[in-house]
Coordinates of C-alpha atoms and ligand atoms in Angstrom, one line a residue:
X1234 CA 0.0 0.0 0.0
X1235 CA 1.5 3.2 -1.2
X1236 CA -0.9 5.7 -0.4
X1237 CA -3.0 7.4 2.6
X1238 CA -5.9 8.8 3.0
X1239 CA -6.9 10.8 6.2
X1240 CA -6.6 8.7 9.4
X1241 CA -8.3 8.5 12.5
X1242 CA -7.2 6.5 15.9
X1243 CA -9.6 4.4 16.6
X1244 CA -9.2 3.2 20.5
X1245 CA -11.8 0.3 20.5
X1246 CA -12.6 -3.3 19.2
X1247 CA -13.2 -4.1 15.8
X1248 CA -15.7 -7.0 14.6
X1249 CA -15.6 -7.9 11.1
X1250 CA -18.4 -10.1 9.9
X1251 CA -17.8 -11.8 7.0
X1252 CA -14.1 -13.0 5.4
X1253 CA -14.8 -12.8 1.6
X1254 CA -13.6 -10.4 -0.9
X1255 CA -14.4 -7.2 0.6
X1256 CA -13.8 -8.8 4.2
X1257 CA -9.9 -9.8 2.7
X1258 CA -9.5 -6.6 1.1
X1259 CA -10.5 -4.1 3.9
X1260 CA -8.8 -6.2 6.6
X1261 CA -5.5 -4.8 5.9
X1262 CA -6.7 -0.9 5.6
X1263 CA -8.3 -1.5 9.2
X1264 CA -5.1 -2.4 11.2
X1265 CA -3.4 0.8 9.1
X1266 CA -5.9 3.4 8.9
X1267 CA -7.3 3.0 12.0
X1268 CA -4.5 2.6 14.3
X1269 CA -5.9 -0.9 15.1
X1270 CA -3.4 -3.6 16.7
X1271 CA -4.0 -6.7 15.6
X1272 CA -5.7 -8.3 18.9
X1273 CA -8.5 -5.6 18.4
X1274 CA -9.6 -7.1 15.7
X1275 CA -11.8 -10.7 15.7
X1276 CA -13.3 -11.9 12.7
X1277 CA -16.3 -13.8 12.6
X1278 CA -16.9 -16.1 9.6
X1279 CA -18.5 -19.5 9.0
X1280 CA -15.3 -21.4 7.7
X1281 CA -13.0 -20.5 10.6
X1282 CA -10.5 -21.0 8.5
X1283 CA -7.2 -18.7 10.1
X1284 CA -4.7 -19.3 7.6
X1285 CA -4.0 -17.0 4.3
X1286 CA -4.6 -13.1 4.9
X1287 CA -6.1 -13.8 8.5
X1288 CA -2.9 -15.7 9.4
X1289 CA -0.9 -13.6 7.7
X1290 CA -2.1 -9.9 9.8
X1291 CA -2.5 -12.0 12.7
X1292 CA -6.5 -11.8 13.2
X1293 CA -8.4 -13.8 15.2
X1294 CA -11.1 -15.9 13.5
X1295 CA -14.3 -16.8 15.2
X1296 CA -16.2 -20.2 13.2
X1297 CA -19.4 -18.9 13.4
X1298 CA -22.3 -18.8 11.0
X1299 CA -25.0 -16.1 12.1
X1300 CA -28.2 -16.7 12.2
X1301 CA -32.1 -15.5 13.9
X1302 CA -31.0 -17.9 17.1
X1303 CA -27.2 -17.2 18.0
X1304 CA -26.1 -14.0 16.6
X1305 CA -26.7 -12.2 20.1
X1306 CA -24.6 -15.0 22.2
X1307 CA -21.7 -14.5 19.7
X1308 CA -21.5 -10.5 19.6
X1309 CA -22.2 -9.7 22.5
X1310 CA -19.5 -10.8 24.4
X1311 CA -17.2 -8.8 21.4
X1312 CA -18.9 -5.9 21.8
X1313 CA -19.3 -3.1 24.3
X1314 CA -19.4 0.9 24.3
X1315 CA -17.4 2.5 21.6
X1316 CA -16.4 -0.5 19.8
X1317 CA -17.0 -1.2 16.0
X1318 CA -19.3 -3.7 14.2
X1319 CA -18.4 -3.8 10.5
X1320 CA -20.8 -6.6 8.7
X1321 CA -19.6 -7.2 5.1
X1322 CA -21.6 -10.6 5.0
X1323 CA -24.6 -12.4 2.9
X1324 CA -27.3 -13.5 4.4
X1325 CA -27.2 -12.0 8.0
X1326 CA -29.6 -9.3 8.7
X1327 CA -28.7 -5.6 8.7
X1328 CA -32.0 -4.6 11.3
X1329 CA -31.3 -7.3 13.9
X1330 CA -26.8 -6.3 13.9
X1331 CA -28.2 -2.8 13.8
X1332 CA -30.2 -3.3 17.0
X1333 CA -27.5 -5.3 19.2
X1334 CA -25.1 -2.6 18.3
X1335 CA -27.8 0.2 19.8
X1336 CA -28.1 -2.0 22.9
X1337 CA -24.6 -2.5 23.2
X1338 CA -23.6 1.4 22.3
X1339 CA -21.4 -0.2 19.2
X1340 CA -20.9 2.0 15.8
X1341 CA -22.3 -0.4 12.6
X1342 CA -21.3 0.3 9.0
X1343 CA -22.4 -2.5 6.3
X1344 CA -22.1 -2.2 2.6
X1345 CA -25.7 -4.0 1.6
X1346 CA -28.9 -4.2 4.1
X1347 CA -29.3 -7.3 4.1
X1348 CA -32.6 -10.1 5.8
X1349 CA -31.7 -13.6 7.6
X1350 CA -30.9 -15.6 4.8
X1351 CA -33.2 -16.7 1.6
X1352 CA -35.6 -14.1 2.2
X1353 CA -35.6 -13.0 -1.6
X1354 CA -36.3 -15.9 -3.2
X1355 CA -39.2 -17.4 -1.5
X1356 CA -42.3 -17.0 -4.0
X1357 CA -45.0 -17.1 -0.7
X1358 CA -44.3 -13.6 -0.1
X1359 CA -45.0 -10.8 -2.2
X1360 CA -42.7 -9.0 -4.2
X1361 CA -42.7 -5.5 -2.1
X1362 CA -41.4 -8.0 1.0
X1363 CA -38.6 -9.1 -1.3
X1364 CA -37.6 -6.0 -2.7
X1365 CA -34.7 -3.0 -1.5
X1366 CA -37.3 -0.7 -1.1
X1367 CA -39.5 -3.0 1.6
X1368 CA -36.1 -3.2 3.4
X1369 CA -35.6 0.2 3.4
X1370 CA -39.1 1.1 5.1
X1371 CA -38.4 -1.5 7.5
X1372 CA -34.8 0.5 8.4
X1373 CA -36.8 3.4 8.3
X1374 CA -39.7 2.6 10.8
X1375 CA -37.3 1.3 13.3
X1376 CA -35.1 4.9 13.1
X1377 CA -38.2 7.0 13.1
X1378 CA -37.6 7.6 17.1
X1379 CA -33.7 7.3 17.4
X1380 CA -31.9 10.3 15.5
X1381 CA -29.9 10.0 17.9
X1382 CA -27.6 7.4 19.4
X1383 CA -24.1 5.1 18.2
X1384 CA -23.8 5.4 15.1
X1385 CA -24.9 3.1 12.0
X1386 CA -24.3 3.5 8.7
X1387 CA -26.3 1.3 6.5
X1388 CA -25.5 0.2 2.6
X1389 CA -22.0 2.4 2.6
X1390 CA -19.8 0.4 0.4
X1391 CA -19.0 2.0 -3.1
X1392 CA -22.7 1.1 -5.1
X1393 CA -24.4 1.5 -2.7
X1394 CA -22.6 4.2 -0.6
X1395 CA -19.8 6.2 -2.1
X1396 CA -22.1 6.9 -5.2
X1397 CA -24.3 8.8 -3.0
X1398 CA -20.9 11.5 -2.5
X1399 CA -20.3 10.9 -6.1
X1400 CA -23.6 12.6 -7.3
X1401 CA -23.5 15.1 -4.6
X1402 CA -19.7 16.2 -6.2
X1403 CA -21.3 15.9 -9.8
X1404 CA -24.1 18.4 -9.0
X1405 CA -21.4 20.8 -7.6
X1406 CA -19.3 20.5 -11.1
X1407 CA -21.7 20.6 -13.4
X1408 CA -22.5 24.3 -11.7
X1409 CA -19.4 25.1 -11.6
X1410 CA -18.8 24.6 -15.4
X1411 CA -22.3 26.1 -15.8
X1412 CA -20.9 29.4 -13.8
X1413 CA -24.0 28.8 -11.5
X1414 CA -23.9 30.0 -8.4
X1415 CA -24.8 27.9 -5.7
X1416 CA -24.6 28.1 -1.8
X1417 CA -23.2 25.0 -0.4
X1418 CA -26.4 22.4 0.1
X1419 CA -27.2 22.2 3.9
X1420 CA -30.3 20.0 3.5
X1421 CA -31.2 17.2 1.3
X1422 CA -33.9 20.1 -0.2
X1423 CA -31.1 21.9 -0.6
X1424 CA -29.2 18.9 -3.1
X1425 CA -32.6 18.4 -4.8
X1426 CA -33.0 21.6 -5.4
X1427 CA -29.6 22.4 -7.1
X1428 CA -30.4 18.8 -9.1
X1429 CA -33.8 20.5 -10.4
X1430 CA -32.1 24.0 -11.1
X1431 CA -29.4 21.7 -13.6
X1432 CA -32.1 20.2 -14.5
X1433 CA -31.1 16.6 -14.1
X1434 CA -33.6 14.4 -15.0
X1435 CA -31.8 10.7 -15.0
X1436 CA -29.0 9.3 -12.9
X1437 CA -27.9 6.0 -13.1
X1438 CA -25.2 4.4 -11.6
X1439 CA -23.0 3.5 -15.0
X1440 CA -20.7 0.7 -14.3
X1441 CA -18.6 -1.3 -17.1
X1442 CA -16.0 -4.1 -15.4
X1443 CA -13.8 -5.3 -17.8
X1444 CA -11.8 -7.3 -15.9
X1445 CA -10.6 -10.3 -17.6
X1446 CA -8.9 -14.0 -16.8
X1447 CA -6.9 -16.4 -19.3
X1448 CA -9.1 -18.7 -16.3
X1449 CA -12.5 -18.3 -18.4
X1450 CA -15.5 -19.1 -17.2
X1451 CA -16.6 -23.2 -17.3
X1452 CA -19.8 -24.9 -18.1
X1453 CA -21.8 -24.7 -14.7
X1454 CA -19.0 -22.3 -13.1
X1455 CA -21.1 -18.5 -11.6
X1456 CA -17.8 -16.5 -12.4
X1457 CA -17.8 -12.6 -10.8
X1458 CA -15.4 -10.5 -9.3
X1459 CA -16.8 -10.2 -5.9
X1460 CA -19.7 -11.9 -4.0
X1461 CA -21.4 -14.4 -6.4
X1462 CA -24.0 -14.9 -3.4
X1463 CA -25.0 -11.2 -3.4
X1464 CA -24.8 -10.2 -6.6
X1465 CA -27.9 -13.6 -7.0
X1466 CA -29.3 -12.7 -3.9
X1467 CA -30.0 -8.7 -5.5
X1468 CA -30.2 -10.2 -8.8
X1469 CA -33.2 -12.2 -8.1
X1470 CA -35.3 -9.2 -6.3
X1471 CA -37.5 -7.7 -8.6
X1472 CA -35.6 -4.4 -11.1
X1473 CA -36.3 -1.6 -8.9
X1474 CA -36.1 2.2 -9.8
X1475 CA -36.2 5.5 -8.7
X1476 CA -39.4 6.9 -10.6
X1477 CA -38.6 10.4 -11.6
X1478 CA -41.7 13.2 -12.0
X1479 CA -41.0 13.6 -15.6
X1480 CA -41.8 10.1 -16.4
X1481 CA -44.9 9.9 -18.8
X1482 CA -44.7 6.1 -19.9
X1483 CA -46.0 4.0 -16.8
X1484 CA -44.7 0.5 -17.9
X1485 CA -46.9 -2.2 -18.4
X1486 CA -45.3 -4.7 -15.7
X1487 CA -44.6 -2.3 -12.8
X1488 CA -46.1 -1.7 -9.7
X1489 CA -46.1 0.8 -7.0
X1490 CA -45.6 -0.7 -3.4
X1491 CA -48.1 1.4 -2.1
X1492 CA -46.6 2.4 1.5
X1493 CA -43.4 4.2 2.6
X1494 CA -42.0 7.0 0.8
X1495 CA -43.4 6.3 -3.1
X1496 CA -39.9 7.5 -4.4
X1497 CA -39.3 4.2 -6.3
X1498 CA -41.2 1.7 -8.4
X1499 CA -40.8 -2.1 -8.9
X1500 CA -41.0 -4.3 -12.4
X1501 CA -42.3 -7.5 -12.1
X1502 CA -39.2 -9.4 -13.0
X1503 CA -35.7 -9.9 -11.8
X1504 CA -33.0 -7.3 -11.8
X1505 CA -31.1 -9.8 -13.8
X1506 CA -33.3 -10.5 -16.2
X1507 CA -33.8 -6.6 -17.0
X1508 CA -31.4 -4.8 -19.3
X1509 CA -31.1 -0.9 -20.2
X1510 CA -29.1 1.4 -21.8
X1511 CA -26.3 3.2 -21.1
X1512 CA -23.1 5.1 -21.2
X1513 CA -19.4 5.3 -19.6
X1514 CA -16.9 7.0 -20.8
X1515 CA -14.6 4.3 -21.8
X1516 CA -16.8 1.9 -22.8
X1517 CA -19.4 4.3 -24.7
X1518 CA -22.8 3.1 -25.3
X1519 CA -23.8 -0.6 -23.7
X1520 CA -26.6 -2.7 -22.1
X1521 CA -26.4 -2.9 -18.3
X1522 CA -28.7 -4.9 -15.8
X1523 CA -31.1 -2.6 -14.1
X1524 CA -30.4 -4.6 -11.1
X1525 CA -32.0 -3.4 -7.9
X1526 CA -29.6 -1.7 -5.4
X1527 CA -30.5 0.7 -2.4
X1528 CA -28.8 3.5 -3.8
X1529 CA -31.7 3.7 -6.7
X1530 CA -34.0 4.1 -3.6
X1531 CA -32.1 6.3 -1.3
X1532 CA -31.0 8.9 -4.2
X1533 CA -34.1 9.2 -5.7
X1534 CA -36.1 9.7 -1.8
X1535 CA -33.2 12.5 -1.0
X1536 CA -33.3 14.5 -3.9
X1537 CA -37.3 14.7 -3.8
X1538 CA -38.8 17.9 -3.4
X1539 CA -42.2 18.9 -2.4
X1540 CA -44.3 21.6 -2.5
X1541 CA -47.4 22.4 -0.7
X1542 CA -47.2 18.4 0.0
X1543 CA -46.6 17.9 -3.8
X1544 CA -43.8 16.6 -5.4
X1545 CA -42.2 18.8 -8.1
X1546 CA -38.5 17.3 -8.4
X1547 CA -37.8 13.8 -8.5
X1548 CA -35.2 11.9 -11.0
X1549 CA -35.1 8.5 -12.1
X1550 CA -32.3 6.9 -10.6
X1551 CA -31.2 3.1 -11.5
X1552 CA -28.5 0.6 -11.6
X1553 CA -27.4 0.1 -15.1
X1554 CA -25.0 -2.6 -14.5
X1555 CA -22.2 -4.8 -17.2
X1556 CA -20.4 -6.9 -14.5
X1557 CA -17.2 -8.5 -15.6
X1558 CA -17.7 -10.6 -18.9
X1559 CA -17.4 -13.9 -17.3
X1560 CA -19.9 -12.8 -15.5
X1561 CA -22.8 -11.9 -18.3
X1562 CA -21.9 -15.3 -19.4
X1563 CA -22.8 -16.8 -16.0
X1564 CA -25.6 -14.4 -15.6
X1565 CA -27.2 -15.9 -19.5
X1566 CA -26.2 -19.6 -18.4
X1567 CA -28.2 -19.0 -15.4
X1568 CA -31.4 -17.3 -17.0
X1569 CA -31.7 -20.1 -19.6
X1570 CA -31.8 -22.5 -16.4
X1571 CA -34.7 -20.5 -15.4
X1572 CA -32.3 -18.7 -12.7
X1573 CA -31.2 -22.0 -11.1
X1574 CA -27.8 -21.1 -9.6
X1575 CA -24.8 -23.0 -11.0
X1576 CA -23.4 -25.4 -8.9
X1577 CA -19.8 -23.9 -9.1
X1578 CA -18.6 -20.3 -8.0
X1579 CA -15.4 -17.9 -8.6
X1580 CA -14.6 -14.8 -7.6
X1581 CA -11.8 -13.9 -9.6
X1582 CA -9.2 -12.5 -7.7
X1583 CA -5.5 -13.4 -8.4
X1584 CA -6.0 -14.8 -11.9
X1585 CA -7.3 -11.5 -13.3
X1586 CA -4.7 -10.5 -16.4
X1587 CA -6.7 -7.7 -17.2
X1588 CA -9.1 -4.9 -16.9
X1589 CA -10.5 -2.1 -14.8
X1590 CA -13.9 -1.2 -13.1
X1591 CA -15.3 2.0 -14.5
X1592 CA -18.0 3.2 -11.9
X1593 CA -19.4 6.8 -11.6
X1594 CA -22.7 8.3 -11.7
X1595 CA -24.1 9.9 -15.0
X1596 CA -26.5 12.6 -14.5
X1597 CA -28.3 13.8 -17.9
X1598 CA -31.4 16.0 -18.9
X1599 CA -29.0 19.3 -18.7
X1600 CA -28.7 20.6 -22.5
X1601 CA -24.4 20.5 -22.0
X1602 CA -24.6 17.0 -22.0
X1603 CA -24.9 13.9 -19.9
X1604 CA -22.1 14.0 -17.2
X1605 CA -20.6 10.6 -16.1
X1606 CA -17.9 11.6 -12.7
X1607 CA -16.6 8.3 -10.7
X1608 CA -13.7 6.4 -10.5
X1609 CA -11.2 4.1 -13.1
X1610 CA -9.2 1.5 -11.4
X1611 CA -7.5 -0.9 -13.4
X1612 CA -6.2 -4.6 -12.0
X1613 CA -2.5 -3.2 -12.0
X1614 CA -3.1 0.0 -10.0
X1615 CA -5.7 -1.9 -7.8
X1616 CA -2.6 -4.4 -7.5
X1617 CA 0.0 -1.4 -6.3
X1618 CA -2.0 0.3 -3.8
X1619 CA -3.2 -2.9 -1.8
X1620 CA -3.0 -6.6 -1.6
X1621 CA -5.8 -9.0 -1.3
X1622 CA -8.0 -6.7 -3.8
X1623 CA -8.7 -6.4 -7.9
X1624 CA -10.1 -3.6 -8.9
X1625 CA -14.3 -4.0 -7.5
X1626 CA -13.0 -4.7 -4.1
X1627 CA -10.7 -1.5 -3.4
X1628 CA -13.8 0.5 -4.8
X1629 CA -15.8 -1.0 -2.2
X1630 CA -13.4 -0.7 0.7
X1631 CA -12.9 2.9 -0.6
X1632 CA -16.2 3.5 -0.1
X1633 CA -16.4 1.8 3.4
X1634 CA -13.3 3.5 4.8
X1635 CA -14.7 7.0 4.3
X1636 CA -18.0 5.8 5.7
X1637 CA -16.4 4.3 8.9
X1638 CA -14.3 7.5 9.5
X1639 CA -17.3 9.6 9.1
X1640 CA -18.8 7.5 11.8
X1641 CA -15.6 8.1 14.4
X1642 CA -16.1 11.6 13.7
X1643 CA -19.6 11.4 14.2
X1644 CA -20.2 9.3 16.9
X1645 CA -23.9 10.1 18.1
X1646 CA -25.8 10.2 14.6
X1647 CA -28.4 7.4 14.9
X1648 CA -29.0 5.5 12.0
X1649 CA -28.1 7.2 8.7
X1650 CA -27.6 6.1 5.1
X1651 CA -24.9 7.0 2.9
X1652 CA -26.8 10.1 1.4
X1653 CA -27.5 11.9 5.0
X1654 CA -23.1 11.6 5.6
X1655 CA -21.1 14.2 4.5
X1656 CA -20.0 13.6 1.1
X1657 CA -16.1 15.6 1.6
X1658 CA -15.1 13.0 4.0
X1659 CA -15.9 10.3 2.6
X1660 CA -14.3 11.4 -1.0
X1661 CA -11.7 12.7 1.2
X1662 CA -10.7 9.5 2.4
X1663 CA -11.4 7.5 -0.6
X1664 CA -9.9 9.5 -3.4
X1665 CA -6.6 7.7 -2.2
X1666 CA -8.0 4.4 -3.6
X1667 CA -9.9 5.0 -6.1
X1668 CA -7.5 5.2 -9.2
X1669 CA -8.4 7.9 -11.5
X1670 CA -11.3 9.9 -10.2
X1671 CA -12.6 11.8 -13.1
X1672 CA -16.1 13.8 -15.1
X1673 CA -16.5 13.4 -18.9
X1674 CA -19.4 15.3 -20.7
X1675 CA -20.7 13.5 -23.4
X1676 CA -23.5 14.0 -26.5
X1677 CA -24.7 10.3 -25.5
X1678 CA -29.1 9.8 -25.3
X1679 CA -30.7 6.7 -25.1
X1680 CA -31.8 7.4 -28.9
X1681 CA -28.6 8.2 -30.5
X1682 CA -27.9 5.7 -33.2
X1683 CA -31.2 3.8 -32.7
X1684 CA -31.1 1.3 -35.1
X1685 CA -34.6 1.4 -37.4
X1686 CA -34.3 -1.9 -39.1
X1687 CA -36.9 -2.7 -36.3
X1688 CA -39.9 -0.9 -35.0
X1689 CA -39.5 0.4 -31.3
X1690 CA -41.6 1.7 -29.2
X1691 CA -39.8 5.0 -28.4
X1692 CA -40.3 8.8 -27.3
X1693 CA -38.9 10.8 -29.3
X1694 CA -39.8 14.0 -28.0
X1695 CA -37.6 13.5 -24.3
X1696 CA -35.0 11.3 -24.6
X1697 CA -34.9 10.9 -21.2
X1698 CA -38.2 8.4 -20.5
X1699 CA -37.4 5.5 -19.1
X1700 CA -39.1 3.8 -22.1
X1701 CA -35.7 5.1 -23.9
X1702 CA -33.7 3.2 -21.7
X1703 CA -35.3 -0.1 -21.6
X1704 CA -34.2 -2.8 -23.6
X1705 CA -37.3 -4.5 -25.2
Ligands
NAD1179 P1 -18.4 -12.9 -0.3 O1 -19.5 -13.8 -0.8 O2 -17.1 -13.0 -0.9 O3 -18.2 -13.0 1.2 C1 -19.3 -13.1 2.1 C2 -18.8 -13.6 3.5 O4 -19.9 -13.7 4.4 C3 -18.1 -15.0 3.4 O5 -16.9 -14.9 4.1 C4 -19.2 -15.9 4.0 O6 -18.6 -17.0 4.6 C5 -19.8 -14.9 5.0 N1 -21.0 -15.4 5.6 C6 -22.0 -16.1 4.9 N2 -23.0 -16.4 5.7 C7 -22.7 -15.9 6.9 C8 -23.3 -16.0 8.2 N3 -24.5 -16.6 8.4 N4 -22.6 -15.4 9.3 C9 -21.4 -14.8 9.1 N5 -20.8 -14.8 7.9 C10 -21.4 -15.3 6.8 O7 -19.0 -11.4 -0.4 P2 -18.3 -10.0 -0.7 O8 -18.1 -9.8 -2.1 O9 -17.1 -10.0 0.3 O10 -19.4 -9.1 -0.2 C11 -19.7 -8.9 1.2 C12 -21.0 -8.1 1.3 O11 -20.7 -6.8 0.7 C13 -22.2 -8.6 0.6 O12 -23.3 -8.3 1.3 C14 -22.3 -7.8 -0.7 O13 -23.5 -7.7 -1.2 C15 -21.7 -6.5 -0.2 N6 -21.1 -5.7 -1.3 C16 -21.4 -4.4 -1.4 C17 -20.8 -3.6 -2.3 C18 -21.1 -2.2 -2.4 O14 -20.5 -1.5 -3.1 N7 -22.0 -1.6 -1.6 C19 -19.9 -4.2 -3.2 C20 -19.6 -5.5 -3.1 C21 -20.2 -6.3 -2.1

């Protein structure tokens, strides 16, 4: 690891839930940026396996596997006033850490909310109980009297969580290169209302991963480059998106949930098996998985603005998603097998020969041009600022190291999610490990180049409809 980003001493215990790929990654960053010795630090993991990276920082590893019935037995013995729950695992619920940690007077950060296990693919229940934004209302109910208190972050890894700063920094450069003057935002109004006066219609969170192996991807092998358990578990929820006011095409298959906060909408079918258009910079135009994330929820909620109890301001907000290309290979195996998951899974790590992850936010509807900011990290500079990590994880723990300093600065906030933080610390920590952090205008719509050797059900009048976006 060659650089830092600003440091804070932490003086407690630190739990880490969870030893996959962003568990491995972040481990090291923890002992360094945090001051933390060694014997401060107890992982908790099913495997219990203490050899490799845990051997090699000298970590204790708990062999636990948390569920409904034990998770209170085995934290609560780690855990006490002022120390530090960080829960980067599948399948162990967000609310239930969240509520220990309140008991206990513990900080929590976590990177996805998550329910006990298998929650999202049980057909019995409806589809608003297995989606992101039911999650969310759940996480909101329970905060609606505790503003206050040790501080948890939820859903603060890099998508969701540092995207939220990312859009927030996007807004203030696109009105700086539009010489408009602003006052620094103070309240989420605030941020919307700078969003309407740029008049920002779409975001989506534009990711292209091009990392590559000479290792390709087997018959019956799920190959990603980080969790193949979450991205499934998200993949399988129903597409969900932000539902901007300017929207004029309800589509056919979606449904309002009809409680909570109305910011977002959900399409009757998997995340995974819904594709849309979009743009980076590098990559140009491509098809990406509108696959449901928090941050599609969270975004479009902050940056709502009312009026006389109406709202005036919203913007779509959505996932548009091209994982690594092993992985849209996996992701089409899968779909043919009527999303039966493979029986074998990679995460590629070590063999990666080549590649970056291009992930930003691209905010469009002003007339200068659609506006992609975010970060490039290729293999070989994930490789020279930090072992254990390819390019997706040191994104992620980017993402989670400004959220967790944020938190020791803030040590009484309640519950918060990634849009209520303070956007300058988390970039300020991050920017370290995020490769090249950069914003590229383009002239890029949804309709440029629209092929008509087919008829398509299109808007031509506002590029910007989601009806643009979808891929029929
Ligand atoms: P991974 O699959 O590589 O690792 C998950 C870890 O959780 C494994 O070590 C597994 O053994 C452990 N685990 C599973 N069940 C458990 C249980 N019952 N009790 C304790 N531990 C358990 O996943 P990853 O790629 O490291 O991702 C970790 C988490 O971070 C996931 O929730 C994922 O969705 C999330 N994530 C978020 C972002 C983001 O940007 N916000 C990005 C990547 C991953």
């Amino acid at each position: 690891m060659t650089k830092r980003g600003a440091q804070v001493h932490f003086k407690g215990r630190l739990v880490l839930i969870g030893f996959g790929v962003v568990g491995q990654a972040v481990a090291p960053f923890l002992l360094r940026h945090l001051g933390l010795k060694p014997d401060r630090l107890k992982v908790v993991n099913p495997s219990g396996d203490r050899t490799g990276i845990a051997a090699e920082l000298g970590i204790e590893v708990i062999a636990a596997a948390l569920d409904e019935g034990n998770h209170i037995a085995v934290l609560e013995p780690l855990l006490g006033k002022g120390d530090f729950l960080l829960n980067l695992s599948v399948d162990v619920s967000s609310l239930a850490l969240i509520k220990l940690c309140r008991r206990l007077g513990a900080f929590y950060l976590d990177t996805c909310n998550e329910p006990w296990g298998g929650r999202y693919d049980d057909p019995s229940l409806p589809l608003s109980r297995r989606s992101n934004y039911g999650l969310r209302e759940e996480m909101l109910a329970f905060r609606l009297d505790k503003r206050t208190g040790p501080t948890a972050v939820v859903t603060q890894g890099a998508n969701p969580g540092l995207v939220s700063a990312l859009v927030k920094q996007a807004l203030l450069n696109i009105a700086a290169d539009l010489h408009v003057q602003v006052e620094p935002p103070e309240s989420y109004e605030d941020w919307a209302a700078l969003a309407w006066k740029l008049e920002i219609k779409v975001i989506h969170i534009a990711e292209r991963d091009t990392q590559i192996s000479r290792q390709r991807k087997a018959r019956g092998e799920f190959v990603n480059t980080w969790s193949v358990d979450g991205f499934v578990n998200e993949g399988l929820q129903p597409a969900e998106l932000g539902w901007g006011v300017h929207e004029r095409h309800w589509p056919t298959d979606a449904s309002r949930h009809g409680f909570g906060c109305d910011a977002a909408i959900y399409l009757r079918q998997p995340g995974i098996g819904t594709r849309v258009r979009s743009w980076t910079p590098m990559e140009g135009p491509y098809h990406g998985f509108l696959v449901s994330h928090a941050e599609s929820i969270s975004i479009a909620d902050h940056l709502t603005l009312r009026k006389d109890g109406e709202v005036v301001y919203r913007p779509t907000v959505h996932y548009a998603y091209h994982p690594c290309d092993d992985a849209v290979l996996s992701l089409h195996e899968m779909a043919g097998k009527n999303w039966q998951l493979q029986h074998s899974k990679r995460i590629m790590r070590e063999e990666i020969s080549e590649g970056m992850d291009e992930l930003g936010v691209l905010l469009m509807g002003n007339p200068k041009g659609v506006y992609w900011f975010g970060s490039r990290m290729t293999i070989e500079q994930a490789r020279e600022l930090a072992p254990h990590n390819n390019a997706t994880s040191l994104q992620v723990v980017a993402g989670v190291l400004g959220g967790m300093v944020w938190v020791l600065r803030n040590p009484d906030a309640g519950l918060v999610e990634p849009d209520e933080i303070d956007h300058q610390t988390v970039l300020e920590v991050a920017l370290p490990y995020l490769g090249e952090v950069t914003g590229v205008y383009g002239d890029w719509t949804p309709l440029k180049d629209r092929s008509d050797l087919f008829d398509e059900d299109m808007d031509r009048e506002d590029p910007w409809q989601f009806l643009n976006f979808r891929v029929s």
